[in-house]
Structure formats: C-alpha cells, structure tokens
Amino acid sequence: MIPITILKIKSDNTGFEMVGQINSYESLVIERIWNGIGEFRLKLNANTKYAEKLEYNYIIIPKKDYHKAFIIEYKKLTQGAGGKGEEILEVKGRSLTSILKKRILYPLSSQNDYTNTGKAETIIKDIVDKNFITTTAGRKINLLKIENNQNRGNNTSIVARYTDCIDEITKLANTSSLGFRIDIDVVLGKWIFKVLQGINRVATQSQNRRVIFSAEFNSIQDQEYTRDRYNTRTQAIVGGEGTGISRVIVETGNKTGLDREELFIDAGDIPGTDATAVSKLSERGNQELVKYKELLTLETTVLQKSPFKYEEHWDLGDFVTVMSKKWVLTLDAQIVKVEEIYESGKIEIKPTFGNNTPSLISEIKKRYDKPLKEVVKIDDANKSTYKTYSSNYIDNTYAKKTEVTTSASGYAFSKLNSISSSGYMILNTSGQITDGTDFTCGTDRITCNFNGVIEVAIDLTLESVADSYVYTQIRKNGSVINEKRMYYDNDETDIFSYFPITLTAIMQVQQGNYVQIYNTISGTTVGGYSSICAKRIK
C-alpha cells in the first residue's frame, strides 16, 4: 500500500503546503490518460489519520510522484444503519490537466479567430500561454508555468473561436500521438505544463529496449481485444469559403470503393481561396478524420512477475508490441491509458493499448458538437420575460423579442400591432438588443454583417383555448433551413393551455445574408410569446 500525500495551495498562490499523509485506506484507483484528463478514487475509514484534510480543491499525490497529482472534487460520507456502523469516506477527483477545461479559446487580438500554423507542440503551448498565462488578470492562473518548447510533432494548423481549450489541445496532440500533463514542482511552487512524446519500444525496432506484452512471454494475464468500425470515416470533403458551385472544396484521404467512407466537414470559418487556405482546409479534414478512425483497443492486466516493469521498462504513451498466438494477433500500439489499483495489499496495473474507446458523452459531443435543447415554460402570470427558450439556449448576447397578441393563418402580430401580410414575424423594435456589429436587426429580419457560421434558436408559446395548429420555419434569404409543424388538441375549450414550439438551426452565412421567422398559426388562440436569438459561432 503506497502513501498518499495531501497538499494545499498557499493562500497567496506562491506554492504548496503539505498538510498530511494517508498511510491506510481500503482502496485507491488511479487512472492515467495520455492526452486527456485522468481520475482517482479513494475509499477509506473516515476516522483515518488526516482523512479530515481531504478537502475540496486540495491535491493528492501517490508516494512522491509529482507527475500524478490530482485535485479533490468529490466527497461522500456514509455510515451503517442506526448510526452505529463504520464511517466510510469516498473521495474522487481529476488530474491537474482538468484545469484546461476552465478556459475557452479566445480569438487573437483584433482578429475574428485564433489561427496558428506550426508544430503541434508549439501550437499547444501557445494556446496554454495565451489563455492561462499571458492573458487578462481575471483569466490568468498564476501557478501555471510552461516547460520549454521542443517543437515536436507534425506540422499542423488551427482556426478556432470560443471552443474549449482542452478540446483543441487534445485534437492537436492526437494528430502527432503526443501526450500532455501538468506536474507539480514543489521547489518552484508551480504547476508545470508539459507536452510528452512516447518512446518507441515495438518489437521491430532496435534503438530502444523492446517491450512485448503476451501471455506466451509471461507478461500479462487476462486480455480483451476490441476492433470497432461502426463510425469509421476515411475520406473528408471539406467545404471552405463561398456558396454553391463557387465554394472551395478540398478532399483528404485516398481510399476507394467500399473502403471509401465519406464525411462532409463545414469549414466556412477558414477564409480565402489561395494555396494557404487550401492547406488549412486539408489540415482541418485530417484533424476531423482522426475522430472517426477505426478503434483498435486491447486491455489487459500486467503480471506482477512480468519481465517488463511499469515505469521502468515501459510507461504511459510508449509504443509497444502486443501478441496473442491463440488469437493470431500482433499489434504495435501506443499505451493510451494506465489504471493503477491498490486494494487489500495488492497492486494491479492495467494498461490500455491503441485507440481508447470513447465514452457516450464524448461520442455525442464529437458527432454533434452543440448543446442539448430544453424547453423553458412561460410563467403562471402569462408573462414572457427576456430570457425565453431561445435566449437561454444560446445565451443572451444576441436576442430579439416579440409578443404575439392574436393569430390568423399566414399572419403574425407584434405587440406594436404591425402586421406582416407575408407571414414573417415582425420584430419588436423596442425589445431589440444587439451586441457589437455582427448583426443588424430590422423590422422582420436579422442581417449578418460577416462571413461565418451562426446558430439561430426560436420559441413560440401560445395561450390556447381550443384546437390549434402552428407551422414555424427558420428561413435564410427566403429559403427554408429548418421547420416544425405541431397540432395541439385541447378538448376543454374553457381551459387555457400552453402550446410551446421550439426550433433551432446552424447555418453558414455570408455578409448581407438575413434570417427570418415564418409562422402560420390557426385555431382559437388568444396570445402568446415568441423570441428569436442569433449568435455568431464562427
């Protein structure tokens, strides 16, 4: 059983202070991730010495392994029936790399996007520097320091705006099989951000000591092999600047026939039609294809008497050979995860080789990369506030509001009682709000003043006393982008009912493009509330 050191950050953020050491516990599980966020789980008697020091935002370190530091984020205390049983404390947390989730990627000064071209390591460290260190006072993390750049990895490029820093760093690292972590330097009193490169230890090379995991070599016991091609894509068709036949299209990948599995990538945020723009589009395609590559994973447990010792002969991120004569399998793969289990006086080391299988949440995010929708109800007083569904859905930055006072087929009314015979929603000019110069709000449309991508959300909630029918569309330049038809059957004609409809769309726009909402409302309705919200996302 290894000791666990507990540190707290000094109040002046100048370093760390040791507050205790746990030497007795029921179980400790450490999960190390090569290019992501690791986790730990600790279970112990709540009366164990220094257990009270396991506080939120404190740091735990197994032994003196300062490259395995974790932040405490969860505590659960349980006791047996009648308050007489043993008190058990469960503590969980994530690796220091979890702080990279605390910032989004800001555009460069006086530019629409964050753009960069160069070696993967160089770009990764520039992202960390500009968003965590040499940034505004409120965003700066004083404890963080970046290790000297070694300019490793493949040449790559990035164009991004207000995305999660951790996501962009992970994508860049994946293009070159690089890893990253944050170590604690107790002498400097700093967190040191590092980019890592695994060592090649496969059987076919001769520069480094070879490592072969195989039951026949008495180095592993149980094993589980997975090959997954459910969501594989091999050919990226990337759309850049322009529309229709004038749009720049670049393809990456060289598969043919049944092996060619196509994926369209909207990269309208990358401007230009020259060779530089084409190169950036090609790089975007390669980065996206990494998410859809075939998943090959092998999980195993290393024998304690294995000839290859963990952290001596091999470590997280190294490339090794895995063999199984029975399965007729030989796999040269990177170690992408290591799970360390300390329980009942025993130690288990479980490496994962190859492409780590994505979790359900990360898979959803990868496929759709947009928030989930939810309906916001109108309050009991039949009053609509500014924060209706659409403004909650994509925040309050760009929002327009109107109040529907009556209805007829092909018409929509604003609270100013102006009627659009065409059926387009008349925007409430007194309630219009714009932030910056990205949008211009007119009487029946929102006009875009830039080339890029926008997200539009609308909601319409009617007060109905009988059967009602609603047909709502989001249109760009008069063309339908998304639509929804709903019929509400109200059997009680003397009872008011709320009839909500929600609709969203993401679309590429050019300067001068405009968005409108078209409503067809029929039935016995006495009013309601509606809002439209548009936000620039690229």
Short mmCIF file of N, CA and C in Angstrom, two decimals, residues 275-384:
data_model
loop_
_atom_site.label_atom_id
_atom_site.label_comp_id
_atom_site.label_asym_id
_atom_site.label_seq_id
_atom_site.Cartn_x
_atom_site.Cartn_y
_atom_site.Cartn_z
N ALA A 275 -3.56 29.01 -51.95
CA ALA A 275 -2.91 27.76 -51.53
C ALA A 275 -2.87 27.62 -50.02
N THR A 276 -2.71 28.75 -49.32
CA THR A 276 -2.68 28.70 -47.85
C THR A 276 -4.02 28.24 -47.30
N ALA A 277 -5.11 28.79 -47.86
CA ALA A 277 -6.44 28.39 -47.41
C ALA A 277 -6.70 26.91 -47.71
N VAL A 278 -6.29 26.45 -48.88
CA VAL A 278 -6.47 25.05 -49.25
C VAL A 278 -5.71 24.14 -48.29
N SER A 279 -4.49 24.56 -47.91
CA SER A 279 -3.70 23.78 -46.97
C SER A 279 -4.38 23.69 -45.61
N LYS A 280 -4.96 24.81 -45.16
CA LYS A 280 -5.66 24.82 -43.88
C LYS A 280 -6.91 23.94 -43.93
N LEU A 281 -7.61 23.97 -45.06
CA LEU A 281 -8.80 23.12 -45.20
C LEU A 281 -8.41 21.64 -45.17
N SER A 282 -7.31 21.32 -45.84
CA SER A 282 -6.84 19.94 -45.84
C SER A 282 -6.46 19.50 -44.43
N GLU A 283 -5.81 20.38 -43.68
CA GLU A 283 -5.42 20.06 -42.32
C GLU A 283 -6.64 19.88 -41.43
N ARG A 284 -7.67 20.73 -41.62
CA ARG A 284 -8.91 20.57 -40.86
C ARG A 284 -9.52 19.19 -41.14
N GLY A 285 -9.50 18.78 -42.40
CA GLY A 285 -10.03 17.47 -42.74
C GLY A 285 -9.28 16.34 -42.05
N ASN A 286 -7.95 16.44 -42.03
CA ASN A 286 -7.15 15.40 -41.37
C ASN A 286 -7.43 15.36 -39.87
N GLN A 287 -7.59 16.54 -39.25
CA GLN A 287 -7.88 16.59 -37.82
C GLN A 287 -9.23 15.95 -37.51
N GLU A 288 -10.22 16.20 -38.34
CA GLU A 288 -11.55 15.64 -38.09
C GLU A 288 -11.57 14.13 -38.34
N LEU A 289 -10.83 13.66 -39.32
CA LEU A 289 -10.80 12.23 -39.61
C LEU A 289 -10.22 11.42 -38.46
N VAL A 290 -9.35 12.05 -37.67
CA VAL A 290 -8.79 11.35 -36.50
C VAL A 290 -9.91 10.89 -35.57
N LYS A 291 -10.98 11.69 -35.48
CA LYS A 291 -12.10 11.35 -34.59
C LYS A 291 -12.86 10.12 -35.09
N TYR A 292 -12.74 9.82 -36.38
CA TYR A 292 -13.55 8.77 -36.97
C TYR A 292 -12.73 7.57 -37.42
N LYS A 293 -11.50 7.45 -36.94
CA LYS A 293 -10.68 6.33 -37.36
C LYS A 293 -11.13 5.04 -36.67
N GLU A 294 -10.74 3.94 -37.24
CA GLU A 294 -11.06 2.63 -36.68
C GLU A 294 -10.52 2.52 -35.26
N LEU A 295 -11.35 2.01 -34.36
CA LEU A 295 -10.94 1.87 -32.97
C LEU A 295 -10.37 0.48 -32.74
N LEU A 296 -9.11 0.42 -32.37
CA LEU A 296 -8.44 -0.83 -32.03
C LEU A 296 -7.94 -0.71 -30.60
N THR A 297 -8.48 -1.49 -29.71
CA THR A 297 -8.07 -1.42 -28.31
C THR A 297 -7.83 -2.81 -27.76
N LEU A 298 -6.87 -2.88 -26.86
CA LEU A 298 -6.61 -4.12 -26.13
C LEU A 298 -6.33 -3.76 -24.69
N GLU A 299 -7.15 -4.26 -23.80
CA GLU A 299 -6.99 -4.01 -22.38
C GLU A 299 -6.51 -5.29 -21.71
N THR A 300 -5.59 -5.15 -20.78
CA THR A 300 -5.02 -6.32 -20.13
C THR A 300 -4.56 -5.98 -18.72
N THR A 301 -4.22 -7.00 -17.96
CA THR A 301 -3.64 -6.84 -16.63
C THR A 301 -2.22 -7.40 -16.67
N VAL A 302 -1.27 -6.60 -16.21
CA VAL A 302 0.14 -6.99 -16.24
C VAL A 302 0.44 -7.87 -15.03
N LEU A 303 1.11 -8.98 -15.26
CA LEU A 303 1.52 -9.86 -14.17
C LEU A 303 2.55 -9.18 -13.28
N GLN A 304 2.44 -9.39 -11.97
CA GLN A 304 3.39 -8.79 -11.04
C GLN A 304 4.82 -9.28 -11.31
N LYS A 305 4.96 -10.50 -11.80
CA LYS A 305 6.28 -11.05 -12.07
C LYS A 305 6.67 -10.90 -13.54
N SER A 306 6.04 -9.94 -14.20
CA SER A 306 6.35 -9.70 -15.60
C SER A 306 7.80 -9.25 -15.75
N PRO A 307 8.47 -9.66 -16.84
CA PRO A 307 9.85 -9.21 -17.06
C PRO A 307 9.93 -7.73 -17.42
N PHE A 308 8.79 -7.13 -17.74
CA PHE A 308 8.76 -5.71 -18.11
C PHE A 308 8.08 -4.92 -16.99
N LYS A 309 8.85 -4.10 -16.29
CA LYS A 309 8.37 -3.38 -15.13
C LYS A 309 7.78 -2.02 -15.53
N TYR A 310 6.60 -1.77 -14.95
CA TYR A 310 5.90 -0.49 -15.16
C TYR A 310 6.75 0.67 -14.65
N GLU A 311 6.85 1.72 -15.46
CA GLU A 311 7.60 2.95 -15.19
C GLU A 311 9.12 2.73 -15.13
N GLU A 312 9.55 1.53 -15.46
CA GLU A 312 10.99 1.26 -15.60
C GLU A 312 11.30 0.83 -17.03
N HIS A 313 10.58 -0.17 -17.51
CA HIS A 313 10.78 -0.65 -18.88
C HIS A 313 9.74 -0.08 -19.84
N TRP A 314 8.61 0.34 -19.33
CA TRP A 314 7.57 0.93 -20.17
C TRP A 314 6.74 1.89 -19.33
N ASP A 315 6.06 2.81 -20.01
CA ASP A 315 5.24 3.80 -19.31
C ASP A 315 4.11 4.25 -20.22
N LEU A 316 3.22 5.02 -19.66
CA LEU A 316 2.12 5.62 -20.41
C LEU A 316 2.67 6.38 -21.62
N GLY A 317 2.08 6.17 -22.79
CA GLY A 317 2.49 6.87 -24.00
C GLY A 317 3.48 6.13 -24.87
N ASP A 318 4.13 5.09 -24.33
CA ASP A 318 5.10 4.33 -25.12
C ASP A 318 4.40 3.48 -26.18
N PHE A 319 5.15 3.17 -27.25
CA PHE A 319 4.68 2.27 -28.29
C PHE A 319 5.29 0.90 -28.05
N VAL A 320 4.44 -0.12 -27.92
CA VAL A 320 4.90 -1.47 -27.61
C VAL A 320 4.23 -2.46 -28.56
N THR A 321 4.63 -3.71 -28.44
CA THR A 321 4.03 -4.78 -29.24
C THR A 321 3.20 -5.69 -28.34
N VAL A 322 1.99 -5.99 -28.78
CA VAL A 322 1.10 -6.90 -28.07
C VAL A 322 0.85 -8.11 -28.98
N MET A 323 1.04 -9.30 -28.43
CA MET A 323 0.91 -10.52 -29.22
C MET A 323 -0.01 -11.53 -28.55
N SER A 324 -0.73 -12.28 -29.38
CA SER A 324 -1.51 -13.41 -28.89
C SER A 324 -1.49 -14.48 -29.98
N LYS A 325 -0.79 -15.58 -29.71
CA LYS A 325 -0.74 -16.67 -30.69
C LYS A 325 -2.11 -17.29 -30.89
N LYS A 326 -2.88 -17.41 -29.81
CA LYS A 326 -4.19 -18.03 -29.90
C LYS A 326 -5.12 -17.22 -30.79
N TRP A 327 -5.05 -15.88 -30.67
CA TRP A 327 -5.91 -15.01 -31.48
C TRP A 327 -5.26 -14.65 -32.81
N VAL A 328 -4.06 -15.13 -33.06
CA VAL A 328 -3.29 -14.79 -34.26
C VAL A 328 -3.23 -13.26 -34.39
N LEU A 329 -2.80 -12.63 -33.32
CA LEU A 329 -2.82 -11.17 -33.23
C LEU A 329 -1.43 -10.64 -32.88
N THR A 330 -0.95 -9.71 -33.69
CA THR A 330 0.24 -8.94 -33.36
C THR A 330 -0.09 -7.47 -33.59
N LEU A 331 0.01 -6.68 -32.55
CA LEU A 331 -0.43 -5.28 -32.62
C LEU A 331 0.66 -4.38 -32.06
N ASP A 332 1.18 -3.48 -32.89
CA ASP A 332 2.06 -2.41 -32.42
C ASP A 332 1.18 -1.22 -32.07
N ALA A 333 1.15 -0.84 -30.82
CA ALA A 333 0.20 0.18 -30.39
C ALA A 333 0.77 1.03 -29.28
N GLN A 334 0.17 2.20 -29.13
CA GLN A 334 0.56 3.12 -28.06
C GLN A 334 -0.24 2.81 -26.80
N ILE A 335 0.39 2.97 -25.66
CA ILE A 335 -0.30 2.81 -24.38
C ILE A 335 -1.00 4.13 -24.08
N VAL A 336 -2.33 4.15 -24.19
CA VAL A 336 -3.09 5.39 -24.08
C VAL A 336 -3.70 5.59 -22.70
N LYS A 337 -3.75 4.53 -21.89
CA LYS A 337 -4.30 4.64 -20.54
C LYS A 337 -3.65 3.59 -19.66
N VAL A 338 -3.40 3.97 -18.40
CA VAL A 338 -2.93 3.00 -17.41
C VAL A 338 -3.77 3.17 -16.15
N GLU A 339 -4.32 2.07 -15.67
CA GLU A 339 -5.09 2.08 -14.42
C GLU A 339 -4.28 1.38 -13.34
N GLU A 340 -4.04 2.09 -12.24
CA GLU A 340 -3.32 1.53 -11.10
C GLU A 340 -4.34 1.27 -9.99
N ILE A 341 -4.38 0.04 -9.49
CA ILE A 341 -5.34 -0.34 -8.45
C ILE A 341 -4.58 -0.84 -7.23
N TYR A 342 -4.79 -0.17 -6.09
CA TYR A 342 -4.17 -0.56 -4.82
C TYR A 342 -5.30 -0.95 -3.87
N GLU A 343 -5.39 -2.24 -3.56
CA GLU A 343 -6.51 -2.73 -2.76
C GLU A 343 -6.12 -4.02 -2.05
N SER A 344 -6.46 -4.10 -0.77
CA SER A 344 -6.23 -5.31 0.04
C SER A 344 -4.78 -5.77 -0.03
N GLY A 345 -3.87 -4.82 0.00
CA GLY A 345 -2.46 -5.16 -0.01
C GLY A 345 -1.93 -5.61 -1.35
N LYS A 346 -2.75 -5.55 -2.40
CA LYS A 346 -2.33 -5.98 -3.73
C LYS A 346 -2.28 -4.79 -4.68
N ILE A 347 -1.48 -4.95 -5.73
CA ILE A 347 -1.35 -3.92 -6.76
C ILE A 347 -1.67 -4.54 -8.11
N GLU A 348 -2.54 -3.88 -8.87
CA GLU A 348 -2.84 -4.30 -10.23
C GLU A 348 -2.53 -3.15 -11.18
N ILE A 349 -1.87 -3.44 -12.29
CA ILE A 349 -1.58 -2.45 -13.32
C ILE A 349 -2.28 -2.89 -14.59
N LYS A 350 -3.18 -2.05 -15.11
CA LYS A 350 -3.98 -2.40 -16.28
C LYS A 350 -3.78 -1.37 -17.39
N PRO A 351 -2.91 -1.66 -18.36
CA PRO A 351 -2.73 -0.74 -19.48
C PRO A 351 -3.78 -0.96 -20.57
N THR A 352 -4.08 0.09 -21.30
CA THR A 352 -4.93 0.01 -22.49
C THR A 352 -4.09 0.41 -23.69
N PHE A 353 -4.10 -0.42 -24.73
CA PHE A 353 -3.29 -0.19 -25.92
C PHE A 353 -4.18 0.24 -27.07
N GLY A 354 -3.70 1.15 -27.90
CA GLY A 354 -4.43 1.53 -29.10
C GLY A 354 -5.32 2.72 -28.90
N ASN A 355 -6.34 2.84 -29.75
CA ASN A 355 -7.27 3.96 -29.68
C ASN A 355 -8.26 3.70 -28.57
N ASN A 356 -8.26 4.54 -27.56
CA ASN A 356 -9.17 4.32 -26.44
C ASN A 356 -10.61 4.51 -26.89
N THR A 357 -11.47 3.60 -26.50
CA THR A 357 -12.88 3.68 -26.88
C THR A 357 -13.52 4.91 -26.25
N PRO A 358 -14.21 5.76 -27.04
CA PRO A 358 -14.79 6.98 -26.48
C PRO A 358 -15.99 6.69 -25.60
N SER A 359 -16.21 7.55 -24.61
CA SER A 359 -17.40 7.42 -23.77
C SER A 359 -18.62 7.90 -24.53
N LEU A 360 -19.81 7.59 -24.03
CA LEU A 360 -21.04 8.00 -24.68
C LEU A 360 -21.12 9.51 -24.81
N ILE A 361 -20.77 10.24 -23.73
CA ILE A 361 -20.87 11.70 -23.76
C ILE A 361 -19.90 12.29 -24.77
N SER A 362 -18.65 11.81 -24.79
CA SER A 362 -17.68 12.36 -25.74
C SER A 362 -18.09 12.02 -27.16
N GLU A 363 -18.74 10.85 -27.35
CA GLU A 363 -19.18 10.46 -28.68
C GLU A 363 -20.30 11.38 -29.16
N ILE A 364 -21.25 11.69 -28.28
CA ILE A 364 -22.32 12.62 -28.63
C ILE A 364 -21.74 13.98 -28.98
N LYS A 365 -20.81 14.45 -28.17
CA LYS A 365 -20.21 15.76 -28.40
C LYS A 365 -19.45 15.77 -29.72
N LYS A 366 -18.78 14.67 -30.03
CA LYS A 366 -18.00 14.61 -31.25
C LYS A 366 -18.91 14.65 -32.47
N ARG A 367 -20.03 13.94 -32.40
CA ARG A 367 -20.91 13.85 -33.56
C ARG A 367 -21.66 15.16 -33.80
N TYR A 368 -22.09 15.79 -32.74
CA TYR A 368 -22.97 16.94 -32.89
C TYR A 368 -22.33 18.26 -32.47
N ASP A 369 -21.47 18.23 -31.48
CA ASP A 369 -20.71 19.39 -31.04
C ASP A 369 -21.61 20.60 -30.83
N LYS A 370 -22.75 20.41 -30.19
CA LYS A 370 -23.63 21.52 -29.87
C LYS A 370 -24.46 21.14 -28.65
N PRO A 371 -24.99 22.14 -27.94
CA PRO A 371 -25.68 21.83 -26.69
C PRO A 371 -27.00 21.12 -26.89
N LEU A 372 -27.43 20.40 -25.87
CA LEU A 372 -28.73 19.78 -25.90
C LEU A 372 -29.82 20.81 -25.64
N LYS A 373 -31.01 20.57 -26.19
CA LYS A 373 -32.09 21.54 -26.10
C LYS A 373 -32.98 21.26 -24.89
N GLU A 374 -33.58 22.31 -24.38
CA GLU A 374 -34.57 22.14 -23.33
C GLU A 374 -35.63 23.21 -23.48
N VAL A 375 -36.84 22.90 -23.02
CA VAL A 375 -37.96 23.83 -23.13
C VAL A 375 -38.06 24.65 -21.86
N VAL A 376 -38.21 25.95 -22.00
CA VAL A 376 -38.41 26.84 -20.86
C VAL A 376 -39.87 27.27 -20.85
N LYS A 377 -40.59 27.01 -19.78
CA LYS A 377 -42.02 27.28 -19.73
C LYS A 377 -42.30 28.75 -19.43
N ILE A 378 -43.43 29.23 -19.95
CA ILE A 378 -43.91 30.56 -19.61
C ILE A 378 -44.46 30.52 -18.18
N ASP A 379 -44.28 31.60 -17.44
CA ASP A 379 -44.68 31.57 -16.04
C ASP A 379 -46.21 31.63 -15.89
N ASP A 380 -46.68 31.42 -14.67
CA ASP A 380 -48.12 31.30 -14.41
C ASP A 380 -48.88 32.60 -14.66
N ALA A 381 -48.18 33.72 -14.62
CA ALA A 381 -48.85 35.00 -14.83
C ALA A 381 -49.02 35.34 -16.30
N ASN A 382 -48.74 34.37 -17.18
CA ASN A 382 -48.85 34.58 -18.62
C ASN A 382 -47.96 35.71 -19.11
N LYS A 383 -46.81 35.87 -18.47
CA LYS A 383 -45.88 36.92 -18.86
C LYS A 383 -44.61 36.30 -19.41
N SER A 384 -44.14 36.86 -20.50
CA SER A 384 -42.89 36.39 -21.08
C SER A 384 -41.76 37.32 -20.66
#
